[in-house]
Amino acid sequence: MNLCYAERTSSIKASEIRELLKLTEMPDIISFAGGLPAPELFPIEKLESITTRVLREDGRAALQYSTTEGYAPLREIIAKQRMPKARVKATLDNIMITSGSQQGLEFSAKIFINEGDVIICESPSYLGALNAFKAYQPKFVEIPMDDDGMIVTELEKALEENPKAKMIYTIPDFQNPSGKTMSIERRKRVAELAKIYNIPVIEDCPYGELTFEGEQYPSIKSFDEDGYVIYLGTFSKTFCPGLRIGWVCADIEILQKYIIVKQGADLQCSSIAQRETALYMQTYDLDEHIANIRSIYKTRRDVMLDSIEKYFPKDVIFTRPKGGLFTWVELREDLDAAIILKDALEEKVAYVPGSSFYANGDRANHFRLNYSCMNENLTLEGIKRLGSVLKKHY
Amino acid sequence: MNLCYAERTSSIKASEIRELLKLTEMPDIISFAGGLPAPELFPIEKLESITTRVLREDGRAALQYSTTEGYAPLREIIAKQRMPKARVKATLDNIMITSGSQQGLEFSAKIFINEGDVIICESPSYLGALNAFKAYQPKFVEIPMDDDGMIVTELEKALEENPKAKMIYTIPDFQNPSGKTMSIERRKRVAELAKIYNIPVIEDCPYGELTFEGEQYPSIKSFDEDGYVIYLGTFSKTFCPGLRIGWVCADIEILQKYIIVKQGADLQCSSIAQRETALYMQTYDLDEHIANIRSIYKTRRDVMLDSIEKYFPKDVIFTRPKGGLFTWVELREDLDAAIILKDALEEKVAYVPGSSFYANGDRANHFRLNYSCMNENLTLEGIKRLGSVLKKHY
Ligand SMILES: Cc1ncc(COP(=O)(O)O)c(C=O)c1O
Ligand SMILES: Cc1ncc(COP(=O)(O)O)c(C=O)c1O
């Protein structure tokens, strides 16, 4: 048997993270490789009582087919309760429910990208997005970042050089993988540039609410008056990923495209998961829950950064993220984090090597560390081990 | 704002059924338009107790991220318990969980279809599949059906005329929309032709288990020794659609492509919904549940067919389905079912006009009737009304 696949299928490959997750799940490995939220914080008992209520009060509808755009009360509460956190005014007509924000990413490429079109993205960027986009055979133009996120003068240059670029993809808050956050000034400018260059911005915001210091920044979409910004939200990091509930918030006309694509893709999200998520937010205080997540992740970040400070070679560079789940480590330019990983695995500690986070895949001296799902003692021990592995190479 | 979308986005349109569902949901319309399973048969109380158990015994994992291919015990029980019903030998390595079989359809096109490639399908066929496929800009070659399903001599002719055709799409059991079933002889022949012409067969089987008379037919995949047949299953019609759990059963090498595409599309299906579905089947007898669905749908089918016999003009042709959810009505060739629908809606009765079930959209004199989610009295009354509408045109 030698079937003839579509061209796009040859250019997509299994995500390194998810393949690695298998390796790093071996017992007694201290793995900083995943991107998992802390499961001990999932509101399991509350969800039990919510689910019981949904099934008793509305069981038939909860198990039946429903509309593609999603359960109206959930869209409503997202518009009224979650979007204002990002300083966005929206109504339920701007919201479509997706199977995680991953689905919003995939749909964005499907809606905007013809083969060969240019996607402008941060360097590095979320590899799950890059892989989803790659199926549509785009060209990537990578924009370097500094401590204030994507460098917008570089973005502007890229827009000038690529006047037909089809979308800008950005993760402005506590970026995966770099942990960096885009400044407010730059957010404003990105919104302006979108209008000037008539190009949509895909603003991917799984971590915005997980800020450890001060207020959540206003989203790029909050500076967007004309609908150029498509905001992707998700409950994966603020509630739980297992229900697979995320959303797209966009201009009504653009959203119509997402709805049509959703219809073809899987008809709709789980009717019951949508009701559970809505009823949870109607019954309990999600903000209080998020405050709890923040404070625990903040402690874990502190332990990780302090341990890095203490145990890593002095000239290793790393991000001091002000929220989110990740820090990003930069090694000396001649080192390859994928090769060092083998040594690390022998010492029973794991991370994700950085090269797959580069759209055009050409930088090897970085890796990503996750601190959200590891207790303080193990974090300390793991970083210590990693430090001695690194010191052998320095 | 005048954004530049991808070409594929201009060629996809909202599904007529789902737009119609909105109209036909107006109070006091007797609607035969939907394709909904009967919600009064959903095992709501059992699901309540299952969900409680999943959350108590395995809550953290049930709400966490998990593997893309799906929850292993669910894949296992599908391989061991559901696939044998279709006479297919499979192991969990052949199974990937999807968000309904709709997602399996979308992935199939994504994996196999380049722009301009030929998809061979039945005429008529499931419009949700046609719409999902259309996003990949294929050409469709339609194969006529008779009472034994797709006419395989015509299929063979099409394969000869289109040696580069990329896939065959078929719904062999109680087809949506025609209600027709492919004979066993023809199933064997389709499997042979797949091998001879080196072309994958997408076998879409949501209704196979819902047989009213005699045994379920062996699937096409049961005659496939070399892995050319990709079987799509779903719990939407045998359990409930609201959880969005379906599956792909395929050769391991082909399945790898589906897993990679799934990863980009939405990472994975709901962890909790997968556990619920598995535990339900481990705890209760799904076959018994299906037997109950069958017997109720059979009664409803009988009432519908008897009423059609009694109230429709004599020369209207219709299918006598031996299972599933639909019958298919053929009007005189000069009549247009979409136009007659307006009269029908005035009489407060609805159906889906047939033209959107034709891949190349050129036949107007058919419509589809659903009998699964309407009680006997309303079915009788609705068909009576429809009969008098039709008689005005005859
Ligand atoms: C930046 C970013 N976007 C999107 C996602 C997808 O998450 P989900 O589909 O669970 O919402 C992730 C997950 O890690 C992510 O880091
Ligand atoms: C023939 C056929 N295939 C696939 C589907 C998709 O169903 P689901 O995604 O709920 O499994 C349907 C739904 O009506 C159908 O009729």
PDB file of C-alpha atoms in Angstrom, chain A residues 55-299:
ATOM      1  CA  LEU A  55     -27.614  16.875  33.998  1.00  0.00           C
ATOM      2  CA  ARG A  56     -30.614  17.165  36.326  1.00  0.00           C
ATOM      3  CA  GLU A  57     -31.805  20.558  35.173  1.00  0.00           C
ATOM      4  CA  ASP A  58     -30.947  20.450  31.499  1.00  0.00           C
ATOM      5  CA  GLY A  59     -29.765  16.914  30.733  1.00  0.00           C
ATOM      6  CA  ARG A  60     -31.420  16.419  27.379  1.00  0.00           C
ATOM      7  CA  ALA A  61     -30.079  19.631  25.893  1.00  0.00           C
ATOM      8  CA  ALA A  62     -26.675  18.998  27.491  1.00  0.00           C
ATOM      9  CA  LEU A  63     -26.341  15.705  25.617  1.00  0.00           C
ATOM     10  CA  GLN A  64     -27.950  16.772  22.332  1.00  0.00           C
ATOM     11  CA  TYR A  65     -26.543  18.516  19.252  1.00  0.00           C
ATOM     12  CA  SER A  66     -26.553  22.274  19.488  1.00  0.00           C
ATOM     13  CA  THR A  67     -25.508  25.352  17.523  1.00  0.00           C
ATOM     14  CA  THR A  68     -22.058  25.680  15.991  1.00  0.00           C
ATOM     15  CA  GLU A  69     -21.247  29.075  17.513  1.00  0.00           C
ATOM     16  CA  GLY A  70     -21.773  27.718  21.006  1.00  0.00           C
ATOM     17  CA  TYR A  71     -24.026  27.803  24.049  1.00  0.00           C
ATOM     18  CA  ALA A  72     -25.404  31.350  24.268  1.00  0.00           C
ATOM     19  CA  PRO A  73     -25.116  31.788  28.066  1.00  0.00           C
ATOM     20  CA  LEU A  74     -21.455  30.757  27.885  1.00  0.00           C
ATOM     21  CA  ARG A  75     -20.772  33.185  25.037  1.00  0.00           C
ATOM     22  CA  GLU A  76     -22.578  35.847  27.044  1.00  0.00           C
ATOM     23  CA  ILE A  77     -20.632  35.319  30.245  1.00  0.00           C
ATOM     24  CA  ILE A  78     -17.330  35.265  28.347  1.00  0.00           C
ATOM     25  CA  ALA A  79     -18.276  38.577  26.706  1.00  0.00           C
ATOM     26  CA  LYS A  80     -19.430  40.136  29.970  1.00  0.00           C
ATOM     27  CA  GLN A  81     -17.007  38.639  32.479  1.00  0.00           C
ATOM     28  CA  ARG A  82     -13.767  37.485  30.790  1.00  0.00           C
ATOM     29  CA  MET A  83     -13.280  39.944  27.926  1.00  0.00           C
ATOM     30  CA  PRO A  84     -13.394  43.015  30.204  1.00  0.00           C
ATOM     31  CA  LYS A  85     -10.313  41.600  31.971  1.00  0.00           C
ATOM     32  CA  ALA A  86      -8.507  42.186  28.688  1.00  0.00           C
ATOM     33  CA  ARG A  87     -10.306  45.580  28.463  1.00  0.00           C
ATOM     34  CA  VAL A  88     -12.335  44.445  25.490  1.00  0.00           C
ATOM     35  CA  LYS A  89     -15.974  45.406  25.008  1.00  0.00           C
ATOM     36  CA  ALA A  90     -17.798  42.535  23.385  1.00  0.00           C
ATOM     37  CA  THR A  91     -21.236  40.940  23.169  1.00  0.00           C
ATOM     38  CA  LEU A  92     -22.094  37.317  22.702  1.00  0.00           C
ATOM     39  CA  ASP A  93     -22.286  37.987  18.953  1.00  0.00           C
ATOM     40  CA  ASN A  94     -18.514  38.445  18.957  1.00  0.00           C
ATOM     41  CA  ILE A  95     -17.846  35.097  20.622  1.00  0.00           C
ATOM     42  CA  MET A  96     -17.604  31.599  19.161  1.00  0.00           C
ATOM     43  CA  ILE A  97     -16.666  28.648  21.376  1.00  0.00           C
ATOM     44  CA  THR A  98     -13.710  26.516  20.255  1.00  0.00           C
ATOM     45  CA  SER A  99     -12.135  23.267  21.362  1.00  0.00           C
ATOM     46  CA  GLY A 100      -9.326  25.072  23.208  1.00  0.00           C
ATOM     47  CA  SER A 101      -7.509  28.022  21.726  1.00  0.00           C
ATOM     48  CA  GLN A 102      -5.531  25.498  19.683  1.00  0.00           C
ATOM     49  CA  GLN A 103      -8.605  25.153  17.493  1.00  0.00           C
ATOM     50  CA  GLY A 104      -8.791  28.935  17.116  1.00  0.00           C
ATOM     51  CA  LEU A 105      -5.196  28.902  15.886  1.00  0.00           C
ATOM     52  CA  GLU A 106      -5.863  26.176  13.351  1.00  0.00           C
ATOM     53  CA  PHE A 107      -8.972  27.931  12.070  1.00  0.00           C
ATOM     54  CA  SER A 108      -7.095  31.210  11.706  1.00  0.00           C
ATOM     55  CA  ALA A 109      -4.620  29.663   9.318  1.00  0.00           C
ATOM     56  CA  LYS A 110      -7.383  27.878   7.466  1.00  0.00           C
ATOM     57  CA  ILE A 111      -9.298  31.120   7.026  1.00  0.00           C
ATOM     58  CA  PHE A 112      -6.436  33.387   5.995  1.00  0.00           C
ATOM     59  CA  ILE A 113      -3.555  31.385   4.569  1.00  0.00           C
ATOM     60  CA  ASN A 114      -3.026  30.274   0.996  1.00  0.00           C
ATOM     61  CA  GLU A 115       0.076  28.264   0.198  1.00  0.00           C
ATOM     62  CA  GLY A 116       3.101  30.541   0.216  1.00  0.00           C
ATOM     63  CA  ASP A 117       1.450  33.395   2.144  1.00  0.00           C
ATOM     64  CA  VAL A 118       3.497  35.125   4.826  1.00  0.00           C
ATOM     65  CA  ILE A 119       2.698  34.755   8.531  1.00  0.00           C
ATOM     66  CA  ILE A 120       4.561  37.173  10.772  1.00  0.00           C
ATOM     67  CA  CYS A 121       5.284  35.757  14.211  1.00  0.00           C
ATOM     68  CA  GLU A 122       7.467  36.222  17.224  1.00  0.00           C
ATOM     69  CA  SER A 123      10.858  34.556  17.400  1.00  0.00           C
ATOM     70  CA  PRO A 124      10.525  32.217  19.255  1.00  0.00           C
ATOM     71  CA  SER A 125       6.812  31.323  19.237  1.00  0.00           C
ATOM     72  CA  TYR A 126       4.370  28.621  20.434  1.00  0.00           C
ATOM     73  CA  LEU A 127       5.243  25.465  18.543  1.00  0.00           C
ATOM     74  CA  GLY A 128       1.671  24.164  18.594  1.00  0.00           C
ATOM     75  CA  ALA A 129       0.655  27.224  16.602  1.00  0.00           C
ATOM     76  CA  LEU A 130       3.586  26.906  14.229  1.00  0.00           C
ATOM     77  CA  ASN A 131       2.714  23.265  13.581  1.00  0.00           C
ATOM     78  CA  ALA A 132      -0.954  24.068  13.032  1.00  0.00           C
ATOM     79  CA  PHE A 133      -0.021  26.859  10.618  1.00  0.00           C
ATOM     80  CA  LYS A 134       2.516  24.734   8.745  1.00  0.00           C
ATOM     81  CA  ALA A 135      -0.247  22.493   7.418  1.00  0.00           C
ATOM     82  CA  TYR A 136      -1.285  25.478   5.269  1.00  0.00           C
ATOM     83  CA  GLN A 137       2.236  25.813   3.834  1.00  0.00           C
ATOM     84  CA  PRO A 138       2.932  29.447   4.688  1.00  0.00           C
ATOM     85  CA  LYS A 139       6.241  31.298   4.804  1.00  0.00           C
ATOM     86  CA  PHE A 140       7.167  32.554   8.241  1.00  0.00           C
ATOM     87  CA  VAL A 141       8.803  35.868   8.947  1.00  0.00           C
ATOM     88  CA  GLU A 142      10.149  35.920  12.495  1.00  0.00           C
ATOM     89  CA  ILE A 143      10.323  39.121  14.514  1.00  0.00           C
ATOM     90  CA  PRO A 144      12.949  39.268  17.256  1.00  0.00           C
ATOM     91  CA  MET A 145      11.889  40.005  20.816  1.00  0.00           C
ATOM     92  CA  ASP A 146      13.448  41.882  23.697  1.00  0.00           C
ATOM     93  CA  ASP A 147      12.257  42.211  27.268  1.00  0.00           C
ATOM     94  CA  ASP A 148       9.250  44.179  26.050  1.00  0.00           C
ATOM     95  CA  GLY A 149       8.131  41.450  23.665  1.00  0.00           C
ATOM     96  CA  MET A 150       8.067  41.648  19.883  1.00  0.00           C
ATOM     97  CA  ILE A 151      10.168  44.554  18.656  1.00  0.00           C
ATOM     98  CA  VAL A 152       7.644  46.626  16.752  1.00  0.00           C
ATOM     99  CA  THR A 153      10.126  48.575  14.659  1.00  0.00           C
ATOM    100  CA  GLU A 154      11.195  45.189  13.321  1.00  0.00           C
ATOM    101  CA  LEU A 155       7.545  44.297  12.793  1.00  0.00           C
ATOM    102  CA  GLU A 156       7.049  47.456  10.777  1.00  0.00           C
ATOM    103  CA  LYS A 157      10.089  46.674   8.665  1.00  0.00           C
ATOM    104  CA  ALA A 158       8.719  43.188   8.020  1.00  0.00           C
ATOM    105  CA  LEU A 159       5.353  44.616   6.987  1.00  0.00           C
ATOM    106  CA  GLU A 160       7.053  46.968   4.568  1.00  0.00           C
ATOM    107  CA  GLU A 161       9.136  44.191   3.112  1.00  0.00           C
ATOM    108  CA  ASN A 162       6.152  41.830   2.906  1.00  0.00           C
ATOM    109  CA  PRO A 163       3.214  43.997   1.869  1.00  0.00           C
ATOM    110  CA  LYS A 164       1.143  40.906   1.129  1.00  0.00           C
ATOM    111  CA  ALA A 165       1.716  39.297   4.531  1.00  0.00           C
ATOM    112  CA  LYS A 166      -1.555  37.641   5.583  1.00  0.00           C
ATOM    113  CA  MET A 167      -1.489  37.638   9.363  1.00  0.00           C
ATOM    114  CA  ILE A 168       0.444  38.634  12.453  1.00  0.00           C
ATOM    115  CA  TYR A 169       0.515  36.020  15.202  1.00  0.00           C
ATOM    116  CA  THR A 170       1.418  37.105  18.723  1.00  0.00           C
ATOM    117  CA  ILE A 171       1.214  35.891  22.309  1.00  0.00           C
ATOM    118  CA  PRO A 172       1.549  39.188  24.148  1.00  0.00           C
ATOM    119  CA  ASP A 173       1.369  37.957  27.744  1.00  0.00           C
ATOM    120  CA  PHE A 174       3.971  35.740  29.419  1.00  0.00           C
ATOM    121  CA  GLN A 175       4.685  34.237  26.060  1.00  0.00           C
ATOM    122  CA  ASN A 176       5.095  30.539  25.434  1.00  0.00           C
ATOM    123  CA  PRO A 177       7.999  29.818  25.325  1.00  0.00           C
ATOM    124  CA  SER A 178       9.905  32.991  26.198  1.00  0.00           C
ATOM    125  CA  GLY A 179       7.955  34.148  29.264  1.00  0.00           C
ATOM    126  CA  LYS A 180       8.157  37.702  27.877  1.00  0.00           C
ATOM    127  CA  THR A 181       5.367  40.280  27.858  1.00  0.00           C
ATOM    128  CA  MET A 182       4.700  42.943  25.269  1.00  0.00           C
ATOM    129  CA  SER A 183       4.692  46.499  26.618  1.00  0.00           C
ATOM    130  CA  ILE A 184       1.511  48.553  26.495  1.00  0.00           C
ATOM    131  CA  GLU A 185       3.047  51.025  24.071  1.00  0.00           C
ATOM    132  CA  ARG A 186       3.870  48.235  21.675  1.00  0.00           C
ATOM    133  CA  ARG A 187       0.372  46.778  21.956  1.00  0.00           C
ATOM    134  CA  LYS A 188      -1.029  50.102  20.822  1.00  0.00           C
ATOM    135  CA  ARG A 189       1.382  50.203  17.940  1.00  0.00           C
ATOM    136  CA  VAL A 190       0.570  46.685  16.797  1.00  0.00           C
ATOM    137  CA  ALA A 191      -3.121  47.626  16.662  1.00  0.00           C
ATOM    138  CA  GLU A 192      -2.236  50.716  14.601  1.00  0.00           C
ATOM    139  CA  LEU A 193      -0.038  48.755  12.231  1.00  0.00           C
ATOM    140  CA  ALA A 194      -2.793  46.201  11.669  1.00  0.00           C
ATOM    141  CA  LYS A 195      -5.011  48.984  10.411  1.00  0.00           C
ATOM    142  CA  ILE A 196      -2.327  50.722   8.358  1.00  0.00           C
ATOM    143  CA  TYR A 197      -1.320  47.500   6.651  1.00  0.00           C
ATOM    144  CA  ASN A 198      -4.841  45.996   6.539  1.00  0.00           C
ATOM    145  CA  ILE A 199      -3.679  42.777   8.151  1.00  0.00           C
ATOM    146  CA  PRO A 200      -5.360  40.692  10.854  1.00  0.00           C
ATOM    147  CA  VAL A 201      -3.633  40.141  14.183  1.00  0.00           C
ATOM    148  CA  ILE A 202      -4.168  36.792  15.886  1.00  0.00           C
ATOM    149  CA  GLU A 203      -3.783  37.646  19.561  1.00  0.00           C
ATOM    150  CA  ASP A 204      -3.326  34.389  21.495  1.00  0.00           C
ATOM    151  CA  CYS A 205      -4.035  34.945  25.202  1.00  0.00           C
ATOM    152  CA  PRO A 206      -3.955  31.821  27.333  1.00  0.00           C
ATOM    153  CA  TYR A 207      -1.845  33.404  30.070  1.00  0.00           C
ATOM    154  CA  GLY A 208      -3.007  37.037  30.312  1.00  0.00           C
ATOM    155  CA  GLU A 209      -4.941  36.512  33.531  1.00  0.00           C
ATOM    156  CA  LEU A 210      -2.055  34.703  35.222  1.00  0.00           C
ATOM    157  CA  THR A 211      -0.168  37.829  36.218  1.00  0.00           C
ATOM    158  CA  PHE A 212       1.939  37.697  39.393  1.00  0.00           C
ATOM    159  CA  GLU A 213       2.731  41.378  39.702  1.00  0.00           C
ATOM    160  CA  GLY A 214       0.266  44.193  39.297  1.00  0.00           C
ATOM    161  CA  GLU A 215      -2.630  44.420  36.879  1.00  0.00           C
ATOM    162  CA  GLN A 216      -3.249  42.424  33.747  1.00  0.00           C
ATOM    163  CA  TYR A 217      -2.177  44.465  30.708  1.00  0.00           C
ATOM    164  CA  PRO A 218      -4.833  45.640  28.292  1.00  0.00           C
ATOM    165  CA  SER A 219      -4.928  43.372  25.261  1.00  0.00           C
ATOM    166  CA  ILE A 220      -3.968  44.461  21.761  1.00  0.00           C
ATOM    167  CA  LYS A 221      -7.624  44.019  20.925  1.00  0.00           C
ATOM    168  CA  SER A 222      -8.490  46.715  23.470  1.00  0.00           C
ATOM    169  CA  PHE A 223      -6.714  49.228  21.185  1.00  0.00           C
ATOM    170  CA  ASP A 224      -8.383  47.905  18.048  1.00  0.00           C
ATOM    171  CA  GLU A 225     -11.268  50.075  16.908  1.00  0.00           C
ATOM    172  CA  ASP A 226     -11.887  48.559  13.527  1.00  0.00           C
ATOM    173  CA  GLY A 227     -11.882  44.820  14.073  1.00  0.00           C
ATOM    174  CA  TYR A 228      -8.426  43.880  12.824  1.00  0.00           C
ATOM    175  CA  VAL A 229      -7.573  41.934  15.961  1.00  0.00           C
ATOM    176  CA  ILE A 230      -8.853  38.400  16.511  1.00  0.00           C
ATOM    177  CA  TYR A 231      -8.557  37.477  20.169  1.00  0.00           C
ATOM    178  CA  LEU A 232      -8.193  33.816  21.197  1.00  0.00           C
ATOM    179  CA  GLY A 233      -9.111  32.903  24.766  1.00  0.00           C
ATOM    180  CA  THR A 234      -9.142  29.625  26.664  1.00  0.00           C
ATOM    181  CA  PHE A 235     -10.067  28.168  30.033  1.00  0.00           C
ATOM    182  CA  SER A 236      -7.205  25.671  29.838  1.00  0.00           C
ATOM    183  CA  LYS A 237      -4.906  27.561  32.179  1.00  0.00           C
ATOM    184  CA  THR A 238      -7.436  29.371  34.381  1.00  0.00           C
ATOM    185  CA  PHE A 239      -9.880  26.503  34.940  1.00  0.00           C
ATOM    186  CA  CYS A 240      -8.913  23.190  33.349  1.00  0.00           C
ATOM    187  CA  PRO A 241      -7.728  22.003  29.935  1.00  0.00           C
ATOM    188  CA  GLY A 242      -9.538  18.655  30.014  1.00  0.00           C
ATOM    189  CA  LEU A 243     -12.912  20.144  29.047  1.00  0.00           C
ATOM    190  CA  ARG A 244     -11.356  21.693  25.911  1.00  0.00           C
ATOM    191  CA  ILE A 245     -13.212  24.999  26.035  1.00  0.00           C
ATOM    192  CA  GLY A 246     -11.761  28.112  24.455  1.00  0.00           C
ATOM    193  CA  TRP A 247     -13.137  30.955  22.363  1.00  0.00           C
ATOM    194  CA  VAL A 248     -12.600  33.374  19.523  1.00  0.00           C
ATOM    195  CA  CYS A 249     -13.572  37.003  20.072  1.00  0.00           C
ATOM    196  CA  ALA A 250     -13.759  38.884  16.786  1.00  0.00           C
ATOM    197  CA  ASP A 251     -15.628  41.309  14.617  1.00  0.00           C
ATOM    198  CA  ILE A 252     -18.979  39.777  13.641  1.00  0.00           C
ATOM    199  CA  GLU A 253     -18.174  39.549   9.951  1.00  0.00           C
ATOM    200  CA  ILE A 254     -14.863  37.773  10.563  1.00  0.00           C
ATOM    201  CA  LEU A 255     -16.455  35.543  13.181  1.00  0.00           C
ATOM    202  CA  GLN A 256     -18.872  34.317  10.534  1.00  0.00           C
ATOM    203  CA  LYS A 257     -15.898  32.718   8.753  1.00  0.00           C
ATOM    204  CA  TYR A 258     -14.857  30.969  11.944  1.00  0.00           C
ATOM    205  CA  ILE A 259     -18.379  29.633  12.441  1.00  0.00           C
ATOM    206  CA  ILE A 260     -18.491  28.180   8.945  1.00  0.00           C
ATOM    207  CA  VAL A 261     -15.092  26.571   9.417  1.00  0.00           C
ATOM    208  CA  LYS A 262     -16.120  25.197  12.835  1.00  0.00           C
ATOM    209  CA  GLN A 263     -19.220  23.651  11.278  1.00  0.00           C
ATOM    210  CA  GLY A 264     -17.101  21.684   8.829  1.00  0.00           C
ATOM    211  CA  ALA A 265     -14.449  20.852  11.402  1.00  0.00           C
ATOM    212  CA  ASP A 266     -16.539  19.217  14.143  1.00  0.00           C
ATOM    213  CA  LEU A 267     -20.050  20.741  14.062  1.00  0.00           C
ATOM    214  CA  GLN A 268     -19.758  22.182  17.613  1.00  0.00           C
ATOM    215  CA  CYS A 269     -18.046  21.868  20.993  1.00  0.00           C
ATOM    216  CA  SER A 270     -19.345  19.540  23.663  1.00  0.00           C
ATOM    217  CA  SER A 271     -22.810  20.724  24.723  1.00  0.00           C
ATOM    218  CA  ILE A 272     -22.314  19.549  28.283  1.00  0.00           C
ATOM    219  CA  ALA A 273     -18.793  20.958  28.725  1.00  0.00           C
ATOM    220  CA  GLN A 274     -20.071  24.350  27.578  1.00  0.00           C
ATOM    221  CA  ARG A 275     -22.900  24.252  30.084  1.00  0.00           C
ATOM    222  CA  GLU A 276     -20.573  23.152  32.870  1.00  0.00           C
ATOM    223  CA  THR A 277     -18.174  25.996  32.175  1.00  0.00           C
ATOM    224  CA  ALA A 278     -20.988  28.555  32.084  1.00  0.00           C
ATOM    225  CA  LEU A 279     -22.678  27.280  35.228  1.00  0.00           C
ATOM    226  CA  TYR A 280     -19.362  27.179  37.058  1.00  0.00           C
ATOM    227  CA  MET A 281     -18.824  30.863  36.359  1.00  0.00           C
ATOM    228  CA  GLN A 282     -22.422  31.693  37.271  1.00  0.00           C
ATOM    229  CA  THR A 283     -22.125  29.813  40.565  1.00  0.00           C
ATOM    230  CA  TYR A 284     -18.562  30.320  41.758  1.00  0.00           C
ATOM    231  CA  ASP A 285     -16.034  33.104  41.593  1.00  0.00           C
ATOM    232  CA  LEU A 286     -13.573  32.239  38.839  1.00  0.00           C
ATOM    233  CA  ASP A 287     -11.497  35.314  39.701  1.00  0.00           C
ATOM    234  CA  GLU A 288     -10.952  34.005  43.199  1.00  0.00           C
ATOM    235  CA  HIS A 289      -9.877  30.685  41.751  1.00  0.00           C
ATOM    236  CA  ILE A 290      -7.464  32.443  39.401  1.00  0.00           C
ATOM    237  CA  ALA A 291      -6.047  34.487  42.283  1.00  0.00           C
ATOM    238  CA  ASN A 292      -5.204  31.224  43.974  1.00  0.00           C
ATOM    239  CA  ILE A 293      -3.500  29.831  40.873  1.00  0.00           C
ATOM    240  CA  ARG A 294      -1.495  33.029  40.530  1.00  0.00           C
ATOM    241  CA  SER A 295      -0.181  32.938  44.043  1.00  0.00           C
ATOM    242  CA  ILE A 296       0.896  29.321  43.814  1.00  0.00           C
ATOM    243  CA  TYR A 297       2.564  29.729  40.432  1.00  0.00           C
ATOM    244  CA  LYS A 298       4.297  32.856  41.683  1.00  0.00           C
ATOM    245  CA  THR A 299       5.887  30.894  44.516  1.00  0.00           C
TER     246      THR A 299
END
